[in-house]
Amino acid sequence: YPEMYVCTEERSFDEYVFEVAKSYPLSQMFGYRRHRIRSFLARNDEGDIELRPLDLTQERNRKLLLEYDWPAKGVNRISSMFDESWEYTIRHATELGLDNLCLFIGGRLRAYCIFHRPADKRYIIFKHAKIDYHVPRLFDYFVYAVARRFSEQGVAYANLDSDMGLQTLRMIFITLGPSNYFRKYTVRPRRGVQR
């Protein structure tokens, strides 16, 4: 009985879905992103770059992620709510069934993301990411490197979750070029309708 209910779209909770193929291989990326990645690689020797997970059951690895405090810029410091969630996520990653990928340049941690692998292996659901914005073009390279890893594992889609109504996060997600959204709605009984 759809006439008995009111459905309201909750735009702030829509989840952004991206095709991994738009970020790897390089030929599939937007031209300006390809340029940024080539610029990054011109400044950094690929032999010095390593993308790998950390074992978060080890306290020293959790501590490395928690203590790495990059500048309050971009996706790193969107709100205190994210700070609390980020810390909890790292401390309890194993119990929550979360994985991670960390980017090291010259042996130094420069970016990482924490994600969940759902039952549908075509998807990855991102929880958090942190990037050292002191390194020029690192954001674009990190997106490319992570997409390459997931592509090799057969992942087709990356769900970046919602922007929670935060304008900065919305702008970052939109510039990445989502291919779809998981729309969220609130369903309430319509007033004055007899049941």
PDB file of C-alpha atoms in Angstrom, residues 88-170:
ATOM      1  CA  TYR A  88      37.914   3.283  16.613  1.00  0.00           C
ATOM      2  CA  THR A  89      38.124   1.643  13.178  1.00  0.00           C
ATOM      3  CA  ILE A  90      41.906   1.235  13.385  1.00  0.00           C
ATOM      4  CA  ARG A  91      41.892  -0.031  16.965  1.00  0.00           C
ATOM      5  CA  HIS A  92      39.206  -2.636  16.176  1.00  0.00           C
ATOM      6  CA  ALA A  93      39.915  -3.398  12.507  1.00  0.00           C
ATOM      7  CA  THR A  94      40.426  -7.115  13.059  1.00  0.00           C
ATOM      8  CA  GLU A  95      37.196  -7.583  15.025  1.00  0.00           C
ATOM      9  CA  LEU A  96      35.326  -5.524  12.413  1.00  0.00           C
ATOM     10  CA  GLY A  97      36.714  -7.648   9.559  1.00  0.00           C
ATOM     11  CA  LEU A  98      38.455  -4.710   7.878  1.00  0.00           C
ATOM     12  CA  ASP A  99      41.491  -4.699   5.588  1.00  0.00           C
ATOM     13  CA  ASN A 100      43.915  -1.919   4.696  1.00  0.00           C
ATOM     14  CA  LEU A 101      46.353  -0.801   2.039  1.00  0.00           C
ATOM     15  CA  CYS A 102      49.270   1.496   2.862  1.00  0.00           C
ATOM     16  CA  LEU A 103      51.422   3.430   0.425  1.00  0.00           C
ATOM     17  CA  PHE A 104      55.082   3.818   1.364  1.00  0.00           C
ATOM     18  CA  ILE A 105      57.526   6.050  -0.502  1.00  0.00           C
ATOM     19  CA  GLY A 106      61.149   5.467   0.368  1.00  0.00           C
ATOM     20  CA  GLY A 107      60.016   3.334   3.308  1.00  0.00           C
ATOM     21  CA  ARG A 108      57.900   6.156   4.758  1.00  0.00           C
ATOM     22  CA  LEU A 109      54.121   5.880   5.145  1.00  0.00           C
ATOM     23  CA  ARG A 110      52.430   8.481   2.926  1.00  0.00           C
ATOM     24  CA  ALA A 111      48.826   7.284   2.495  1.00  0.00           C
ATOM     25  CA  TYR A 112      46.487   4.518   3.571  1.00  0.00           C
ATOM     26  CA  CYS A 113      42.910   3.348   3.294  1.00  0.00           C
ATOM     27  CA  ILE A 114      40.784   1.010   5.373  1.00  0.00           C
ATOM     28  CA  PHE A 115      38.070  -1.022   3.691  1.00  0.00           C
ATOM     29  CA  HIS A 116      35.675  -3.935   3.977  1.00  0.00           C
ATOM     30  CA  ARG A 117      35.291  -6.832   1.544  1.00  0.00           C
ATOM     31  CA  PRO A 118      31.602  -7.822   1.411  1.00  0.00           C
ATOM     32  CA  ALA A 119      30.266 -11.204   0.326  1.00  0.00           C
ATOM     33  CA  ASP A 120      29.937  -9.891  -3.244  1.00  0.00           C
ATOM     34  CA  LYS A 121      33.633  -9.865  -4.208  1.00  0.00           C
ATOM     35  CA  ARG A 122      33.003  -7.443  -7.064  1.00  0.00           C
ATOM     36  CA  TYR A 123      32.767  -4.690  -4.425  1.00  0.00           C
ATOM     37  CA  ILE A 124      35.025  -2.988  -1.918  1.00  0.00           C
ATOM     38  CA  ILE A 125      33.503  -0.684   0.721  1.00  0.00           C
ATOM     39  CA  PHE A 126      35.851   2.056   1.905  1.00  0.00           C
ATOM     40  CA  LYS A 127      35.704   3.213   5.498  1.00  0.00           C
ATOM     41  CA  HIS A 128      38.583   5.688   5.823  1.00  0.00           C
ATOM     42  CA  ALA A 129      41.526   7.131   3.923  1.00  0.00           C
ATOM     43  CA  LYS A 130      44.378   9.425   4.911  1.00  0.00           C
ATOM     44  CA  ILE A 131      46.860  11.053   2.571  1.00  0.00           C
ATOM     45  CA  ASP A 132      49.989  13.153   3.070  1.00  0.00           C
ATOM     46  CA  TYR A 133      49.173  16.267   1.054  1.00  0.00           C
ATOM     47  CA  HIS A 134      52.778  17.479   1.377  1.00  0.00           C
ATOM     48  CA  VAL A 135      53.569  15.073  -1.476  1.00  0.00           C
ATOM     49  CA  PRO A 136      52.406  16.667  -4.763  1.00  0.00           C
ATOM     50  CA  ARG A 137      49.919  14.625  -6.814  1.00  0.00           C
ATOM     51  CA  LEU A 138      49.844  11.838  -4.228  1.00  0.00           C
ATOM     52  CA  PHE A 139      46.037  11.742  -4.046  1.00  0.00           C
ATOM     53  CA  ASP A 140      45.719  10.900  -7.749  1.00  0.00           C
ATOM     54  CA  TYR A 141      48.518   8.349  -7.640  1.00  0.00           C
ATOM     55  CA  PHE A 142      47.054   6.672  -4.560  1.00  0.00           C
ATOM     56  CA  VAL A 143      43.648   6.323  -6.251  1.00  0.00           C
ATOM     57  CA  TYR A 144      45.388   4.807  -9.283  1.00  0.00           C
ATOM     58  CA  ALA A 145      47.565   2.416  -7.232  1.00  0.00           C
ATOM     59  CA  VAL A 146      44.654   1.182  -5.111  1.00  0.00           C
ATOM     60  CA  ALA A 147      42.471   0.744  -8.223  1.00  0.00           C
ATOM     61  CA  ARG A 148      45.254  -1.279  -9.856  1.00  0.00           C
ATOM     62  CA  ARG A 149      45.478  -3.593  -6.829  1.00  0.00           C
ATOM     63  CA  PHE A 150      41.711  -4.089  -6.677  1.00  0.00           C
ATOM     64  CA  SER A 151      41.465  -4.594 -10.437  1.00  0.00           C
ATOM     65  CA  GLU A 152      44.050  -7.390 -10.196  1.00  0.00           C
ATOM     66  CA  GLN A 153      41.858  -9.005  -7.512  1.00  0.00           C
ATOM     67  CA  GLY A 154      38.726  -8.906  -9.683  1.00  0.00           C
ATOM     68  CA  VAL A 155      37.050  -5.997  -7.892  1.00  0.00           C
ATOM     69  CA  ALA A 156      34.806  -4.025 -10.262  1.00  0.00           C
ATOM     70  CA  TYR A 157      33.251  -1.420  -7.936  1.00  0.00           C
ATOM     71  CA  ALA A 158      34.372   0.690  -5.012  1.00  0.00           C
ATOM     72  CA  ASN A 159      31.746   2.017  -2.622  1.00  0.00           C
ATOM     73  CA  LEU A 160      33.040   5.160  -0.909  1.00  0.00           C
ATOM     74  CA  ASP A 161      30.069   5.320   1.461  1.00  0.00           C
ATOM     75  CA  SER A 162      28.174   8.592   1.961  1.00  0.00           C
ATOM     76  CA  ASP A 163      29.347  12.185   2.232  1.00  0.00           C
ATOM     77  CA  MET A 164      27.250  12.682   5.405  1.00  0.00           C
ATOM     78  CA  GLY A 165      26.185  16.083   4.045  1.00  0.00           C
ATOM     79  CA  LEU A 166      29.739  17.447   4.301  1.00  0.00           C
ATOM     80  CA  GLN A 167      30.458  19.731   1.343  1.00  0.00           C
ATOM     81  CA  THR A 168      34.222  19.009   1.247  1.00  0.00           C
ATOM     82  CA  LEU A 169      33.677  15.270   1.116  1.00  0.00           C
ATOM     83  CA  ARG A 170      30.932  15.650  -1.490  1.00  0.00           C
TER      84      ARG A 170
END
